[in-house]
PDB file of C-alpha atoms in Angstrom:
ATOM      1  CA  GLN A   1     201.143 117.083  72.300  1.00 70.00           C
ATOM      2  CA  LYS A   2     201.015 120.790  72.998  1.00 78.00           C
ATOM      3  CA  GLU A   3     197.673 122.462  72.448  1.00 91.00           C
ATOM      4  CA  VAL A   4     199.121 125.103  70.112  1.00 95.00           C
ATOM      5  CA  GLU A   5     202.482 124.531  68.495  1.00 96.00           C
ATOM      6  CA  GLN A   6     204.746 126.936  66.693  1.00 95.00           C
ATOM      7  CA  ASN A   7     208.332 126.751  65.537  1.00 88.00           C
ATOM      8  CA  SER A   8     210.228 128.985  67.936  1.00 85.00           C
ATOM      9  CA  GLY A   9     212.660 130.148  65.254  1.00 86.00           C
ATOM     10  CA  PRO A  10     214.387 132.424  64.780  1.00 93.00           C
ATOM     11  CA  LEU A  11     213.070 132.721  61.268  1.00 96.00           C
ATOM     12  CA  SER A  12     215.394 134.954  59.314  1.00 97.00           C
ATOM     13  CA  VAL A  13     214.269 136.481  56.020  1.00 97.00           C
ATOM     14  CA  PRO A  14     215.778 139.224  53.859  1.00 98.00           C
ATOM     15  CA  GLU A  15     213.996 142.543  53.526  1.00 98.00           C
ATOM     16  CA  GLY A  16     211.342 142.400  50.811  1.00 97.00           C
ATOM     17  CA  ALA A  17     210.874 138.627  51.045  1.00 98.00           C
ATOM     18  CA  ILE A  18     207.809 136.695  52.173  1.00 98.00           C
ATOM     19  CA  ALA A  19     207.856 135.430  55.743  1.00 97.00           C
ATOM     20  CA  SER A  20     205.779 132.325  56.422  1.00 97.00           C
ATOM     21  CA  LEU A  21     204.781 131.504  59.975  1.00 98.00           C
ATOM     22  CA  ASN A  22     202.999 128.292  60.872  1.00 97.00           C
ATOM     23  CA  CYS A  23     200.887 127.006  63.729  1.00 97.00           C
ATOM     24  CA  THR A  24     199.089 123.759  64.516  1.00 97.00           C
ATOM     25  CA  TYR A  25     196.468 123.208  67.191  1.00 95.00           C
ATOM     26  CA  SER A  26     194.919 120.206  68.886  1.00 92.00           C
ATOM     27  CA  ASP A  27     191.365 121.270  69.786  1.00 88.00           C
ATOM     28  CA  ARG A  28     189.149 120.336  66.821  1.00 88.00           C
ATOM     29  CA  GLY A  29     186.324 122.405  68.278  1.00 86.00           C
ATOM     30  CA  SER A  30     188.215 125.693  68.065  1.00 88.00           C
ATOM     31  CA  GLN A  31     186.500 128.268  65.899  1.00 89.00           C
ATOM     32  CA  SER A  32     188.564 131.426  66.326  1.00 92.00           C
ATOM     33  CA  PHE A  33     192.208 131.923  65.435  1.00 95.00           C
ATOM     34  CA  PHE A  34     194.401 134.929  65.965  1.00 97.00           C
ATOM     35  CA  TRP A  35     197.878 136.184  65.217  1.00 98.00           C
ATOM     36  CA  TYR A  36     199.520 138.612  67.593  1.00 98.00           C
ATOM     37  CA  ARG A  37     202.791 140.471  67.150  1.00 98.00           C
ATOM     38  CA  GLN A  38     204.896 141.179  70.219  1.00 98.00           C
ATOM     39  CA  TYR A  39     207.902 143.433  70.194  1.00 98.00           C
ATOM     40  CA  SER A  40     210.488 142.900  72.898  1.00 95.00           C
ATOM     41  CA  GLY A  41     209.336 144.485  76.145  1.00 94.00           C
ATOM     42  CA  LYS A  42     205.863 145.254  74.802  1.00 96.00           C
ATOM     43  CA  SER A  43     202.464 143.610  75.039  1.00 97.00           C
ATOM     44  CA  PRO A  44     200.940 141.512  72.229  1.00 98.00           C
ATOM     45  CA  GLU A  45     199.237 143.416  69.424  1.00 98.00           C
ATOM     46  CA  LEU A  46     196.451 141.785  67.430  1.00 97.00           C
ATOM     47  CA  ILE A  47     197.259 141.765  63.718  1.00 97.00           C
ATOM     48  CA  MET A  48     194.923 139.152  62.224  1.00 97.00           C
ATOM     49  CA  SER A  49     191.883 137.108  63.105  1.00 96.00           C
ATOM     50  CA  ILE A  50     190.413 134.286  61.028  1.00 96.00           C
ATOM     51  CA  TYR A  51     187.338 132.167  61.585  1.00 94.00           C
ATOM     52  CA  SER A  52     186.660 130.333  58.299  1.00 94.00           C
ATOM     53  CA  ASN A  53     188.696 127.989  56.162  1.00 96.00           C
ATOM     54  CA  GLY A  54     190.681 129.704  53.455  1.00 96.00           C
ATOM     55  CA  ASP A  55     192.637 132.914  53.204  1.00 97.00           C
ATOM     56  CA  LYS A  56     192.083 136.317  54.734  1.00 97.00           C
ATOM     57  CA  GLU A  57     194.154 139.242  53.542  1.00 97.00           C
ATOM     58  CA  ASP A  58     194.831 142.555  55.274  1.00 97.00           C
ATOM     59  CA  GLY A  59     197.474 144.714  53.679  1.00 97.00           C
ATOM     60  CA  ARG A  60     200.774 142.836  53.665  1.00 98.00           C
ATOM     61  CA  PHE A  61     199.389 140.123  55.924  1.00 98.00           C
ATOM     62  CA  THR A  62     197.519 136.976  54.859  1.00 98.00           C
ATOM     63  CA  ALA A  63     196.168 134.467  57.328  1.00 98.00           C
ATOM     64  CA  GLN A  64     195.364 130.958  56.127  1.00 98.00           C
ATOM     65  CA  LEU A  65     193.200 128.441  57.959  1.00 97.00           C
ATOM     66  CA  ASN A  66     192.701 124.729  57.327  1.00 97.00           C
ATOM     67  CA  LYS A  67     190.485 123.257  60.038  1.00 95.00           C
ATOM     68  CA  ALA A  68     190.680 119.727  58.622  1.00 95.00           C
ATOM     69  CA  SER A  69     194.449 119.786  59.065  1.00 95.00           C
ATOM     70  CA  GLN A  70     194.219 121.893  62.241  1.00 96.00           C
ATOM     71  CA  TYR A  71     196.653 124.319  60.741  1.00 96.00           C
ATOM     72  CA  VAL A  72     196.811 128.100  60.601  1.00 98.00           C
ATOM     73  CA  SER A  73     199.503 130.223  59.022  1.00 97.00           C
ATOM     74  CA  LEU A  74     200.495 133.840  58.564  1.00 98.00           C
ATOM     75  CA  LEU A  75     202.228 135.205  55.499  1.00 98.00           C
ATOM     76  CA  ILE A  76     203.942 138.568  55.592  1.00 98.00           C
ATOM     77  CA  ARG A  77     204.695 139.954  52.141  1.00 98.00           C
ATOM     78  CA  ASP A  78     207.401 142.517  51.452  1.00 98.00           C
ATOM     79  CA  SER A  79     208.880 141.957  54.907  1.00 98.00           C
ATOM     80  CA  GLN A  80     210.388 145.027  56.563  1.00 97.00           C
ATOM     81  CA  PRO A  81     212.912 145.287  59.402  1.00 97.00           C
ATOM     82  CA  SER A  82     210.079 146.771  61.476  1.00 97.00           C
ATOM     83  CA  ASP A  83     208.307 143.390  61.200  1.00 98.00           C
ATOM     84  CA  SER A  84     211.043 141.844  63.341  1.00 98.00           C
ATOM     85  CA  ALA A  85     209.200 140.608  66.413  1.00 98.00           C
ATOM     86  CA  THR A  86     207.760 137.493  68.012  1.00 97.00           C
ATOM     87  CA  TYR A  87     204.567 136.291  66.359  1.00 98.00           C
ATOM     88  CA  LEU A  88     202.123 134.497  68.609  1.00 98.00           C
ATOM     89  CA  CYS A  89     199.436 132.154  67.348  1.00 97.00           C
ATOM     90  CA  ALA A  90     196.343 132.011  69.567  1.00 96.00           C
ATOM     91  CA  VAL A  91     193.378 129.657  69.414  1.00 94.00           C
ATOM     92  CA  ASN A  92     190.185 129.913  71.407  1.00 91.00           C
ATOM     93  CA  TRP A  93     189.566 127.036  73.810  1.00 83.00           C
ATOM     94  CA  ALA A  94     186.265 125.519  72.756  1.00 74.00           C
ATOM     95  CA  ARG A  95     185.860 122.456  74.964  1.00 70.00           C
ATOM     96  CA  GLY A  96     182.645 122.953  76.893  1.00 66.00           C
ATOM     97  CA  GLY A  97     181.436 125.586  74.473  1.00 66.00           C
ATOM     98  CA  ALA A  98     182.689 128.774  72.899  1.00 64.00           C
ATOM     99  CA  THR A  99     184.894 130.743  75.241  1.00 74.00           C
ATOM    100  CA  ASN A 100     187.167 133.713  75.356  1.00 83.00           C
ATOM    101  CA  LYS A 101     189.968 131.591  76.738  1.00 90.00           C
ATOM    102  CA  LEU A 102     192.867 131.833  74.334  1.00 93.00           C
ATOM    103  CA  ILE A 103     195.602 129.239  74.179  1.00 94.00           C
ATOM    104  CA  PHE A 104     198.847 130.664  72.875  1.00 96.00           C
ATOM    105  CA  GLY A 105     201.736 129.050  71.127  1.00 96.00           C
ATOM    106  CA  THR A 106     205.224 129.842  72.338  1.00 95.00           C
ATOM    107  CA  GLY A 107     205.734 132.236  69.458  1.00 96.00           C
ATOM    108  CA  THR A 108     208.020 132.431  66.444  1.00 97.00           C
ATOM    109  CA  LEU A 109     210.793 135.003  66.474  1.00 97.00           C
ATOM    110  CA  LEU A 110     211.033 136.685  63.083  1.00 97.00           C
ATOM    111  CA  ALA A 111     214.157 138.574  62.097  1.00 97.00           C
ATOM    112  CA  VAL A 112     214.035 140.601  58.886  1.00 97.00           C
ATOM    113  CA  GLN A 113     217.528 141.356  57.613  1.00 96.00           C
ATOM    114  CA  PRO A 114     218.051 144.740  55.882  1.00 93.00           C
TER     115      PRO A 114
ATOM    116  CA  LYS B   1     189.164 155.267  71.085  1.00 69.00           C
ATOM    117  CA  ALA B   2     191.281 154.727  74.175  1.00 84.00           C
ATOM    118  CA  GLY B   3     192.914 151.339  74.524  1.00 95.00           C
ATOM    119  CA  VAL B   4     193.126 149.000  77.461  1.00 98.00           C
ATOM    120  CA  THR B   5     194.863 150.556  80.438  1.00 98.00           C
ATOM    121  CA  GLN B   6     196.565 148.760  83.295  1.00 98.00           C
ATOM    122  CA  THR B   7     197.901 150.054  86.569  1.00 98.00           C
ATOM    123  CA  PRO B   8     200.436 149.981  87.965  1.00 98.00           C
ATOM    124  CA  ARG B   9     202.902 149.347  85.165  1.00 98.00           C
ATOM    125  CA  TYR B  10     205.642 148.090  87.456  1.00 98.00           C
ATOM    126  CA  LEU B  11     205.526 146.576  90.897  1.00 97.00           C
ATOM    127  CA  ILE B  12     208.090 145.097  93.266  1.00 98.00           C
ATOM    128  CA  LYS B  13     206.843 142.984  96.148  1.00 98.00           C
ATOM    129  CA  THR B  14     208.375 140.583  98.624  1.00 98.00           C
ATOM    130  CA  ARG B  15     207.429 136.971  99.174  1.00 98.00           C
ATOM    131  CA  GLY B  16     204.317 136.498 101.264  1.00 98.00           C
ATOM    132  CA  GLN B  17     202.784 139.844 100.394  1.00 98.00           C
ATOM    133  CA  GLN B  18     199.692 140.294  98.294  1.00 98.00           C
ATOM    134  CA  VAL B  19     199.130 142.468  95.256  1.00 98.00           C
ATOM    135  CA  THR B  20     196.183 143.947  93.371  1.00 98.00           C
ATOM    136  CA  LEU B  21     196.379 144.845  89.701  1.00 98.00           C
ATOM    137  CA  SER B  22     193.834 146.932  87.855  1.00 98.00           C
ATOM    138  CA  CYS B  23     192.553 146.913  84.286  1.00 98.00           C
ATOM    139  CA  SER B  24     190.237 149.291  82.446  1.00 98.00           C
ATOM    140  CA  PRO B  25     188.881 147.820  79.203  1.00 98.00           C
ATOM    141  CA  ILE B  26     188.142 149.560  75.944  1.00 97.00           C
ATOM    142  CA  SER B  27     184.868 151.440  76.146  1.00 95.00           C
ATOM    143  CA  GLY B  28     181.988 149.139  75.266  1.00 93.00           C
ATOM    144  CA  HIS B  29     183.926 145.947  75.924  1.00 94.00           C
ATOM    145  CA  ARG B  30     182.309 143.771  78.561  1.00 93.00           C
ATOM    146  CA  SER B  31     184.767 140.893  78.627  1.00 94.00           C
ATOM    147  CA  VAL B  32     188.063 141.157  80.453  1.00 96.00           C
ATOM    148  CA  SER B  33     190.602 138.352  80.451  1.00 96.00           C
ATOM    149  CA  TRP B  34     193.828 138.081  82.400  1.00 98.00           C
ATOM    150  CA  TYR B  35     196.999 136.331  81.288  1.00 98.00           C
ATOM    151  CA  GLN B  36     200.372 135.667  82.823  1.00 98.00           C
ATOM    152  CA  GLN B  37     203.456 135.773  80.633  1.00 98.00           C
ATOM    153  CA  THR B  38     206.793 134.302  81.700  1.00 96.00           C
ATOM    154  CA  PRO B  39     209.858 133.323  79.663  1.00 93.00           C
ATOM    155  CA  GLY B  40     209.478 129.690  80.658  1.00 89.00           C
ATOM    156  CA  GLN B  41     205.730 129.161  80.316  1.00 92.00           C
ATOM    157  CA  GLY B  42     204.779 131.766  77.750  1.00 94.00           C
ATOM    158  CA  LEU B  43     201.328 133.324  77.788  1.00 97.00           C
ATOM    159  CA  GLN B  44     198.906 131.497  80.046  1.00 97.00           C
ATOM    160  CA  PHE B  45     195.231 132.198  80.641  1.00 95.00           C
ATOM    161  CA  LEU B  46     194.285 133.085  84.211  1.00 97.00           C
ATOM    162  CA  PHE B  47     190.575 133.909  84.061  1.00 94.00           C
ATOM    163  CA  GLU B  48     187.891 135.817  82.204  1.00 94.00           C
ATOM    164  CA  TYR B  49     185.109 138.029  83.486  1.00 94.00           C
ATOM    165  CA  PHE B  50     181.996 139.008  81.611  1.00 93.00           C
ATOM    166  CA  SER B  51     179.254 141.171  83.108  1.00 91.00           C
ATOM    167  CA  GLU B  52     180.803 140.870  86.576  1.00 94.00           C
ATOM    168  CA  THR B  53     180.825 137.039  86.441  1.00 93.00           C
ATOM    169  CA  GLN B  54     183.826 134.786  86.107  1.00 93.00           C
ATOM    170  CA  ARG B  55     183.155 132.889  82.916  1.00 89.00           C
ATOM    171  CA  ASN B  56     186.366 130.882  82.557  1.00 88.00           C
ATOM    172  CA  LYS B  57     189.281 129.972  84.744  1.00 91.00           C
ATOM    173  CA  GLY B  58     192.737 128.679  83.928  1.00 93.00           C
ATOM    174  CA  ASN B  59     194.904 126.243  85.847  1.00 93.00           C
ATOM    175  CA  PHE B  60     196.270 128.523  88.508  1.00 97.00           C
ATOM    176  CA  PRO B  61     196.120 128.102  92.293  1.00 97.00           C
ATOM    177  CA  GLY B  62     193.450 129.781  94.370  1.00 96.00           C
ATOM    178  CA  ARG B  63     195.939 132.477  95.370  1.00 98.00           C
ATOM    179  CA  PHE B  64     195.030 134.090  92.063  1.00 98.00           C
ATOM    180  CA  SER B  65     191.629 135.715  92.066  1.00 97.00           C
ATOM    181  CA  GLY B  66     189.817 138.459  90.289  1.00 97.00           C
ATOM    182  CA  ARG B  67     186.656 140.438  90.027  1.00 97.00           C
ATOM    183  CA  GLN B  68     184.867 142.748  87.663  1.00 97.00           C
ATOM    184  CA  PHE B  69     182.885 145.841  88.464  1.00 97.00           C
ATOM    185  CA  SER B  70     179.680 147.120  86.907  1.00 96.00           C
ATOM    186  CA  ASN B  71     181.653 149.515  84.683  1.00 95.00           C
ATOM    187  CA  SER B  72     183.598 146.487  83.333  1.00 96.00           C
ATOM    188  CA  ARG B  73     186.819 147.498  85.054  1.00 98.00           C
ATOM    189  CA  SER B  74     188.571 144.492  86.517  1.00 98.00           C
ATOM    190  CA  GLU B  75     191.069 143.733  89.234  1.00 98.00           C
ATOM    191  CA  MET B  76     193.143 140.671  89.888  1.00 98.00           C
ATOM    192  CA  ASN B  77     194.661 139.780  93.215  1.00 98.00           C
ATOM    193  CA  VAL B  78     197.526 137.496  94.065  1.00 98.00           C
ATOM    194  CA  SER B  79     197.912 136.566  97.706  1.00 96.00           C
ATOM    195  CA  THR B  80     200.911 135.072  99.488  1.00 97.00           C
ATOM    196  CA  LEU B  81     203.278 135.944  96.670  1.00 98.00           C
ATOM    197  CA  GLU B  82     205.924 133.447  95.602  1.00 98.00           C
ATOM    198  CA  LEU B  83     209.105 134.065  93.621  1.00 97.00           C
ATOM    199  CA  GLY B  84     207.550 132.186  90.709  1.00 97.00           C
ATOM    200  CA  ASP B  85     204.782 134.752  90.465  1.00 98.00           C
ATOM    201  CA  SER B  86     207.236 137.205  88.931  1.00 98.00           C
ATOM    202  CA  ALA B  87     205.824 137.803  85.482  1.00 98.00           C
ATOM    203  CA  LEU B  88     204.174 140.199  83.096  1.00 98.00           C
ATOM    204  CA  TYR B  89     200.451 140.259  83.847  1.00 98.00           C
ATOM    205  CA  LEU B  90     198.360 141.173  80.866  1.00 98.00           C
ATOM    206  CA  CYS B  91     194.759 142.196  80.673  1.00 98.00           C
ATOM    207  CA  ALA B  92     192.782 141.893  77.444  1.00 97.00           C
ATOM    208  CA  SER B  93     189.334 143.175  76.615  1.00 97.00           C
ATOM    209  CA  SER B  94     186.801 142.200  73.979  1.00 94.00           C
ATOM    210  CA  ARG B  95     183.159 142.857  73.173  1.00 89.00           C
ATOM    211  CA  ASP B  96     182.265 139.187  73.758  1.00 77.00           C
ATOM    212  CA  LEU B  97     183.567 136.258  71.749  1.00 74.00           C
ATOM    213  CA  TYR B  98     185.657 138.420  69.476  1.00 78.00           C
ATOM    214  CA  GLU B  99     189.158 139.730  69.126  1.00 93.00           C
ATOM    215  CA  GLN B 100     190.954 140.451  72.362  1.00 96.00           C
ATOM    216  CA  TYR B 101     193.037 143.592  72.736  1.00 97.00           C
ATOM    217  CA  PHE B 102     195.801 143.658  75.269  1.00 98.00           C
ATOM    218  CA  GLY B 103     196.835 146.399  77.624  1.00 98.00           C
ATOM    219  CA  PRO B 104     200.484 147.325  78.236  1.00 98.00           C
ATOM    220  CA  GLY B 105     200.760 144.915  81.149  1.00 98.00           C
ATOM    221  CA  THR B 106     201.959 145.093  84.729  1.00 98.00           C
ATOM    222  CA  ARG B 107     205.486 143.854  85.344  1.00 98.00           C
ATOM    223  CA  LEU B 108     205.514 142.181  88.781  1.00 98.00           C
ATOM    224  CA  THR B 109     208.790 141.317  90.454  1.00 98.00           C
ATOM    225  CA  VAL B 110     208.715 139.257  93.632  1.00 98.00           C
ATOM    226  CA  THR B 111     211.881 139.303  95.750  1.00 97.00           C
TER     227      THR B 111
END
């Protein structure tokens, strides 16, 4: 089992729709969860962080965390063509204590169709 | 506030050579982490430095090393380069156990 798993996609959604990106992780001790957006040829850009169970909203983005199910998701409302990118789920590696070591999923490629 | 900066942005080296990459974190950030990104393996953690001490290390050979200076700037070194070391090397900074912000990366090509 991979430590952080994401569907590689591509996930294709029409402009204006809701894009739903999912991620599961294996380390039950993880406490910090992040979503990064990476455009082709660029470095990852942090778009959301979540630490507690439930939902966290920031503009068009909502992160959802369920530690019991070891599941974290990202919803993008009113998707725009400019949202087309690879979305990386990252989880802090907590074995041995809290760390800044992030384990990344392979990323989900999102394509928003105009 | 200035972001994370990395130099150089692009580098071409030949097998067997060594290379040093530099990273300047966001002002006030004391933690610097390094990652390697390749199409086949994705983003992989190399190591993290905090207050000039290596706090975590990933599963990379000893050819990969790093250090951090008192001003939090960090360098990573790869010795005896191999073709498989061709990758995008990313530096990320954070205040401590918080969000990490990435620099633009250094694209290393080994021929």
